Amino acid sequence: MLKIIPLVLETEFAEGTVNTFLAIGETITLIDTGNPGRKSFQQLKTKLHKHGVTFRDLDKIVLTHIHIDHVGGIPFIQAETDLPIFVHEQAKGLIHSNIDKFEKDQQFFQDFLHSCGADPSKHIVQRQFQEENWRNVRYVKEGDTVLIGGNRFEVIHVPGHSQSDILIWNHETGDSFAGDHLIKAFSVNAFIEPPLLDGESRPKPLLQYRNSLEKVSRLPLHTVYPGHGDSFTDHKKLIQTRLLEQEKRCEQILAILADNQKSIFEICQEMYPRLQGQTVFLGLSQIQGHLDLLETRQKVSFKRNGSLVEYFSL
């Protein structure tokens, strides 16, 4: 019998809280580790202690994806114990990043914002390079099995929100840990990311995300434990809701482009007028993803004016 305990941590991000989970069975496994910083780490530690668990009682850590609000506790945990960390193989380049890769990625984001007509100095979080020194990392891929609390869970690669997203599910109970792939409380953003290798085109995350949603809709899941908010059932209905939301955004973009060509930033200002400062990047990612989708449907195209890209309807 596997007991799943949510450990809800505060976060400074817009979601308000982030979930980690204890899975207690023959062994005890931690899924995700919360935000960066000692304050969040101490909060996680306190919540573990309330259930009579210390980090040394865990058999492993499983990460649903590599975003900072889900992996931020790793350096502090590894200062106390040498737990194996299970994460998708697409995270390898981020975990073992060097300054050259970091600078190339930062240049990618600068170029992306310029192509949108946005200002990189205002509209994206400016990050500093920080070398990761994670130990005992085990990389997983689609179809692998991971023991969680001593129970077998299958790894499903679900790129879209990030390239490293996984959903892990138990065939017997239908229980699944979904990270940020599928959340009941709000729609997930498919973030623009740089290509994994030099010379490759950037991923098209919304197209990936839609494929991932279709794949997950075919799984006989029961209870879904997400990275934010409450657990839920009936994932197929939620997936249909999310796909319909995407269609509505496509219609909004086509209506905005009906009279004139526009940059992604201009579309963003019309669709999300409340976004300001660094949060503008969220809107730009959202719109670029839907433009990618509309382009595959031959509904829009674009032209370049120097570094600026402007879209128009067909």
mmCIF file with all atom_site columns, C-alpha atoms in Angstrom, residues 61-183:
data_model
loop_
_atom_site.group_PDB
_atom_site.id
_atom_site.type_symbol
_atom_site.label_atom_id
_atom_site.label_alt_id
_atom_site.label_comp_id
_atom_site.label_asym_id
_atom_site.label_entity_id
_atom_site.label_seq_id
_atom_site.pdbx_PDB_ins_code
_atom_site.Cartn_x
_atom_site.Cartn_y
_atom_site.Cartn_z
_atom_site.occupancy
_atom_site.B_iso_or_equiv
_atom_site.pdbx_formal_charge
_atom_site.auth_seq_id
_atom_site.auth_comp_id
_atom_site.auth_asym_id
_atom_site.auth_atom_id
_atom_site.pdbx_PDB_model_num
ATOM 1   C CA . ILE A 1 61  ? 14.505 11.894 -5.204  1.00 0.00 ? 61  ILE A CA 1
ATOM 2   C CA . VAL A 1 62  ? 12.475 11.912 -8.421  1.00 0.00 ? 62  VAL A CA 1
ATOM 3   C CA . LEU A 1 63  ? 12.218 15.206 -10.332 1.00 0.00 ? 63  LEU A CA 1
ATOM 4   C CA . THR A 1 64  ? 9.244  15.835 -12.608 1.00 0.00 ? 64  THR A CA 1
ATOM 5   C CA . HIS A 1 65  ? 11.207 18.498 -14.503 1.00 0.00 ? 65  HIS A CA 1
ATOM 6   C CA . ILE A 1 66  ? 14.158 20.821 -14.094 1.00 0.00 ? 66  ILE A CA 1
ATOM 7   C CA . HIS A 1 67  ? 12.454 24.181 -13.372 1.00 0.00 ? 67  HIS A CA 1
ATOM 8   C CA . ILE A 1 68  ? 13.902 26.005 -10.376 1.00 0.00 ? 68  ILE A CA 1
ATOM 9   C CA . ASP A 1 69  ? 10.762 25.879 -8.191  1.00 0.00 ? 69  ASP A CA 1
ATOM 10  C CA . HIS A 1 70  ? 10.882 22.067 -8.375  1.00 0.00 ? 70  HIS A CA 1
ATOM 11  C CA . VAL A 1 71  ? 14.621 21.411 -8.044  1.00 0.00 ? 71  VAL A CA 1
ATOM 12  C CA . GLY A 1 72  ? 15.727 24.300 -5.822  1.00 0.00 ? 72  GLY A CA 1
ATOM 13  C CA . GLY A 1 73  ? 16.246 22.157 -2.718  1.00 0.00 ? 73  GLY A CA 1
ATOM 14  C CA . ILE A 1 74  ? 18.775 19.783 -4.317  1.00 0.00 ? 74  ILE A CA 1
ATOM 15  C CA . PRO A 1 75  ? 22.011 21.565 -3.201  1.00 0.00 ? 75  PRO A CA 1
ATOM 16  C CA . PHE A 1 76  ? 20.810 21.759 0.419   1.00 0.00 ? 76  PHE A CA 1
ATOM 17  C CA . ILE A 1 77  ? 19.637 18.143 0.488   1.00 0.00 ? 77  ILE A CA 1
ATOM 18  C CA . GLN A 1 78  ? 22.909 16.917 -0.983  1.00 0.00 ? 78  GLN A CA 1
ATOM 19  C CA . ALA A 1 79  ? 24.783 18.804 1.723   1.00 0.00 ? 79  ALA A CA 1
ATOM 20  C CA . GLU A 1 80  ? 23.126 16.420 4.205   1.00 0.00 ? 80  GLU A CA 1
ATOM 21  C CA . THR A 1 81  ? 22.950 13.110 2.341   1.00 0.00 ? 81  THR A CA 1
ATOM 22  C CA . ASP A 1 82  ? 23.953 11.537 -0.975  1.00 0.00 ? 82  ASP A CA 1
ATOM 23  C CA . LEU A 1 83  ? 20.573 10.503 -2.366  1.00 0.00 ? 83  LEU A CA 1
ATOM 24  C CA . PRO A 1 84  ? 20.258 9.346  -5.989  1.00 0.00 ? 84  PRO A CA 1
ATOM 25  C CA . ILE A 1 85  ? 18.380 11.852 -8.151  1.00 0.00 ? 85  ILE A CA 1
ATOM 26  C CA . PHE A 1 86  ? 16.186 10.576 -10.995 1.00 0.00 ? 86  PHE A CA 1
ATOM 27  C CA . VAL A 1 87  ? 15.466 13.052 -13.803 1.00 0.00 ? 87  VAL A CA 1
ATOM 28  C CA . HIS A 1 88  ? 14.783 12.878 -17.544 1.00 0.00 ? 88  HIS A CA 1
ATOM 29  C CA . GLU A 1 89  ? 17.819 12.682 -19.808 1.00 0.00 ? 89  GLU A CA 1
ATOM 30  C CA . GLN A 1 90  ? 16.865 15.991 -21.477 1.00 0.00 ? 90  GLN A CA 1
ATOM 31  C CA . ALA A 1 91  ? 17.948 17.712 -18.247 1.00 0.00 ? 91  ALA A CA 1
ATOM 32  C CA . LYS A 1 92  ? 21.556 16.599 -18.736 1.00 0.00 ? 92  LYS A CA 1
ATOM 33  C CA . GLY A 1 93  ? 22.607 19.743 -20.601 1.00 0.00 ? 93  GLY A CA 1
ATOM 34  C CA . LEU A 1 94  ? 21.182 22.002 -17.887 1.00 0.00 ? 94  LEU A CA 1
ATOM 35  C CA . ILE A 1 95  ? 22.652 20.077 -14.959 1.00 0.00 ? 95  ILE A CA 1
ATOM 36  C CA . HIS A 1 96  ? 26.091 19.939 -16.560 1.00 0.00 ? 96  HIS A CA 1
ATOM 37  C CA . SER A 1 97  ? 25.965 23.371 -18.175 1.00 0.00 ? 97  SER A CA 1
ATOM 38  C CA . ASN A 1 98  ? 29.132 25.448 -18.471 1.00 0.00 ? 98  ASN A CA 1
ATOM 39  C CA . ILE A 1 99  ? 29.592 29.177 -18.876 1.00 0.00 ? 99  ILE A CA 1
ATOM 40  C CA . ASP A 1 100 ? 29.798 28.911 -22.689 1.00 0.00 ? 100 ASP A CA 1
ATOM 41  C CA . LYS A 1 101 ? 26.451 27.066 -22.911 1.00 0.00 ? 101 LYS A CA 1
ATOM 42  C CA . PHE A 1 102 ? 24.902 29.498 -20.428 1.00 0.00 ? 102 PHE A CA 1
ATOM 43  C CA . GLU A 1 103 ? 26.021 32.511 -22.477 1.00 0.00 ? 103 GLU A CA 1
ATOM 44  C CA . LYS A 1 104 ? 24.718 30.956 -25.715 1.00 0.00 ? 104 LYS A CA 1
ATOM 45  C CA . ASP A 1 105 ? 21.351 30.311 -24.060 1.00 0.00 ? 105 ASP A CA 1
ATOM 46  C CA . GLN A 1 106 ? 21.199 33.864 -22.729 1.00 0.00 ? 106 GLN A CA 1
ATOM 47  C CA . GLN A 1 107 ? 21.970 35.168 -26.227 1.00 0.00 ? 107 GLN A CA 1
ATOM 48  C CA . PHE A 1 108 ? 19.134 32.995 -27.575 1.00 0.00 ? 108 PHE A CA 1
ATOM 49  C CA . PHE A 1 109 ? 16.675 34.651 -25.183 1.00 0.00 ? 109 PHE A CA 1
ATOM 50  C CA . GLN A 1 110 ? 18.006 38.114 -26.031 1.00 0.00 ? 110 GLN A CA 1
ATOM 51  C CA . ASP A 1 111 ? 17.552 37.393 -29.741 1.00 0.00 ? 111 ASP A CA 1
ATOM 52  C CA . PHE A 1 112 ? 14.076 35.955 -29.161 1.00 0.00 ? 112 PHE A CA 1
ATOM 53  C CA . LEU A 1 113 ? 12.910 39.082 -27.328 1.00 0.00 ? 113 LEU A CA 1
ATOM 54  C CA . HIS A 1 114 ? 14.360 41.337 -30.027 1.00 0.00 ? 114 HIS A CA 1
ATOM 55  C CA . SER A 1 115 ? 12.533 39.278 -32.678 1.00 0.00 ? 115 SER A CA 1
ATOM 56  C CA . CYS A 1 116 ? 9.302  39.797 -30.707 1.00 0.00 ? 116 CYS A CA 1
ATOM 57  C CA . GLY A 1 117 ? 9.818  43.564 -30.548 1.00 0.00 ? 117 GLY A CA 1
ATOM 58  C CA . ALA A 1 118 ? 10.308 43.424 -26.763 1.00 0.00 ? 118 ALA A CA 1
ATOM 59  C CA . ASP A 1 119 ? 13.092 44.895 -24.623 1.00 0.00 ? 119 ASP A CA 1
ATOM 60  C CA . PRO A 1 120 ? 15.388 42.252 -23.064 1.00 0.00 ? 120 PRO A CA 1
ATOM 61  C CA . SER A 1 121 ? 16.432 44.677 -20.323 1.00 0.00 ? 121 SER A CA 1
ATOM 62  C CA . LYS A 1 122 ? 12.806 44.960 -19.174 1.00 0.00 ? 122 LYS A CA 1
ATOM 63  C CA . HIS A 1 123 ? 10.936 41.873 -20.269 1.00 0.00 ? 123 HIS A CA 1
ATOM 64  C CA . ILE A 1 124 ? 12.915 38.865 -19.054 1.00 0.00 ? 124 ILE A CA 1
ATOM 65  C CA . VAL A 1 125 ? 14.569 37.789 -15.816 1.00 0.00 ? 125 VAL A CA 1
ATOM 66  C CA . GLN A 1 126 ? 18.288 38.497 -16.024 1.00 0.00 ? 126 GLN A CA 1
ATOM 67  C CA . ARG A 1 127 ? 20.087 35.429 -14.644 1.00 0.00 ? 127 ARG A CA 1
ATOM 68  C CA . GLN A 1 128 ? 23.640 34.916 -13.447 1.00 0.00 ? 128 GLN A CA 1
ATOM 69  C CA . PHE A 1 129 ? 25.587 31.745 -14.221 1.00 0.00 ? 129 PHE A CA 1
ATOM 70  C CA . GLN A 1 130 ? 25.588 29.264 -11.372 1.00 0.00 ? 130 GLN A CA 1
ATOM 71  C CA . GLU A 1 131 ? 27.426 25.992 -11.751 1.00 0.00 ? 131 GLU A CA 1
ATOM 72  C CA . GLU A 1 132 ? 25.499 22.922 -10.599 1.00 0.00 ? 132 GLU A CA 1
ATOM 73  C CA . ASN A 1 133 ? 27.384 20.160 -8.812  1.00 0.00 ? 133 ASN A CA 1
ATOM 74  C CA . TRP A 1 134 ? 24.710 17.513 -8.417  1.00 0.00 ? 134 TRP A CA 1
ATOM 75  C CA . ARG A 1 135 ? 25.955 14.056 -7.482  1.00 0.00 ? 135 ARG A CA 1
ATOM 76  C CA . ASN A 1 136 ? 24.526 10.606 -8.108  1.00 0.00 ? 136 ASN A CA 1
ATOM 77  C CA . VAL A 1 137 ? 22.206 11.638 -10.962 1.00 0.00 ? 137 VAL A CA 1
ATOM 78  C CA . ARG A 1 138 ? 20.322 8.850  -12.760 1.00 0.00 ? 138 ARG A CA 1
ATOM 79  C CA . TYR A 1 139 ? 18.863 9.777  -16.141 1.00 0.00 ? 139 TYR A CA 1
ATOM 80  C CA . VAL A 1 140 ? 15.587 8.204  -17.253 1.00 0.00 ? 140 VAL A CA 1
ATOM 81  C CA . LYS A 1 141 ? 13.750 8.085  -20.559 1.00 0.00 ? 141 LYS A CA 1
ATOM 82  C CA . GLU A 1 142 ? 10.358 7.161  -22.012 1.00 0.00 ? 142 GLU A CA 1
ATOM 83  C CA . GLY A 1 143 ? 9.222  3.712  -20.878 1.00 0.00 ? 143 GLY A CA 1
ATOM 84  C CA . ASP A 1 144 ? 11.691 3.328  -18.007 1.00 0.00 ? 144 ASP A CA 1
ATOM 85  C CA . THR A 1 145 ? 10.467 2.085  -14.639 1.00 0.00 ? 145 THR A CA 1
ATOM 86  C CA . VAL A 1 146 ? 11.247 3.896  -11.390 1.00 0.00 ? 146 VAL A CA 1
ATOM 87  C CA . LEU A 1 147 ? 10.502 2.477  -7.945  1.00 0.00 ? 147 LEU A CA 1
ATOM 88  C CA . ILE A 1 148 ? 8.618  5.041  -5.868  1.00 0.00 ? 148 ILE A CA 1
ATOM 89  C CA . GLY A 1 149 ? 7.943  3.986  -2.304  1.00 0.00 ? 149 GLY A CA 1
ATOM 90  C CA . GLY A 1 150 ? 8.861  0.501  -3.527  1.00 0.00 ? 150 GLY A CA 1
ATOM 91  C CA . ASN A 1 151 ? 6.126  0.566  -6.209  1.00 0.00 ? 151 ASN A CA 1
ATOM 92  C CA . ARG A 1 152 ? 6.744  0.448  -9.954  1.00 0.00 ? 152 ARG A CA 1
ATOM 93  C CA . PHE A 1 153 ? 5.983  3.665  -11.855 1.00 0.00 ? 153 PHE A CA 1
ATOM 94  C CA . GLU A 1 154 ? 6.422  4.073  -15.610 1.00 0.00 ? 154 GLU A CA 1
ATOM 95  C CA . VAL A 1 155 ? 8.143  7.172  -17.034 1.00 0.00 ? 155 VAL A CA 1
ATOM 96  C CA . ILE A 1 156 ? 6.260  9.049  -19.755 1.00 0.00 ? 156 ILE A CA 1
ATOM 97  C CA . HIS A 1 157 ? 8.188  11.871 -21.447 1.00 0.00 ? 157 HIS A CA 1
ATOM 98  C CA . VAL A 1 158 ? 5.789  14.809 -21.858 1.00 0.00 ? 158 VAL A CA 1
ATOM 99  C CA . PRO A 1 159 ? 7.770  17.761 -23.288 1.00 0.00 ? 159 PRO A CA 1
ATOM 100 C CA . GLY A 1 160 ? 6.025  21.084 -23.755 1.00 0.00 ? 160 GLY A CA 1
ATOM 101 C CA . HIS A 1 161 ? 6.065  23.016 -20.497 1.00 0.00 ? 161 HIS A CA 1
ATOM 102 C CA . SER A 1 162 ? 9.762  22.177 -20.494 1.00 0.00 ? 162 SER A CA 1
ATOM 103 C CA . GLN A 1 163 ? 11.908 19.762 -22.473 1.00 0.00 ? 163 GLN A CA 1
ATOM 104 C CA . SER A 1 164 ? 12.596 17.643 -19.375 1.00 0.00 ? 164 SER A CA 1
ATOM 105 C CA . ASP A 1 165 ? 8.971  17.097 -18.243 1.00 0.00 ? 165 ASP A CA 1
ATOM 106 C CA . ILE A 1 166 ? 7.957  13.614 -17.233 1.00 0.00 ? 166 ILE A CA 1
ATOM 107 C CA . LEU A 1 167 ? 4.724  12.101 -15.950 1.00 0.00 ? 167 LEU A CA 1
ATOM 108 C CA . ILE A 1 168 ? 5.193  8.948  -13.892 1.00 0.00 ? 168 ILE A CA 1
ATOM 109 C CA . TRP A 1 169 ? 2.304  6.555  -13.295 1.00 0.00 ? 169 TRP A CA 1
ATOM 110 C CA . ASN A 1 170 ? 1.482  3.299  -11.575 1.00 0.00 ? 170 ASN A CA 1
ATOM 111 C CA . HIS A 1 171 ? -0.268 0.733  -13.774 1.00 0.00 ? 171 HIS A CA 1
ATOM 112 C CA . GLU A 1 172 ? -2.136 -0.904 -10.878 1.00 0.00 ? 172 GLU A CA 1
ATOM 113 C CA . THR A 1 173 ? -3.615 2.143  -9.136  1.00 0.00 ? 173 THR A CA 1
ATOM 114 C CA . GLY A 1 174 ? -3.517 4.757  -11.901 1.00 0.00 ? 174 GLY A CA 1
ATOM 115 C CA . ASP A 1 175 ? -1.825 7.186  -9.500  1.00 0.00 ? 175 ASP A CA 1
ATOM 116 C CA . SER A 1 176 ? 0.462  9.622  -11.299 1.00 0.00 ? 176 SER A CA 1
ATOM 117 C CA . PHE A 1 177 ? 2.831  12.475 -10.535 1.00 0.00 ? 177 PHE A CA 1
ATOM 118 C CA . ALA A 1 178 ? 2.410  15.037 -13.301 1.00 0.00 ? 178 ALA A CA 1
ATOM 119 C CA . GLY A 1 179 ? 4.650  17.935 -12.279 1.00 0.00 ? 179 GLY A CA 1
ATOM 120 C CA . ASP A 1 180 ? 3.589  20.964 -14.306 1.00 0.00 ? 180 ASP A CA 1
ATOM 121 C CA . HIS A 1 181 ? 2.409  18.970 -17.308 1.00 0.00 ? 181 HIS A CA 1
ATOM 122 C CA . LEU A 1 182 ? -1.230 19.074 -16.217 1.00 0.00 ? 182 LEU A CA 1
ATOM 123 C CA . ILE A 1 183 ? -2.654 21.317 -13.479 1.00 0.00 ? 183 ILE A CA 1
#
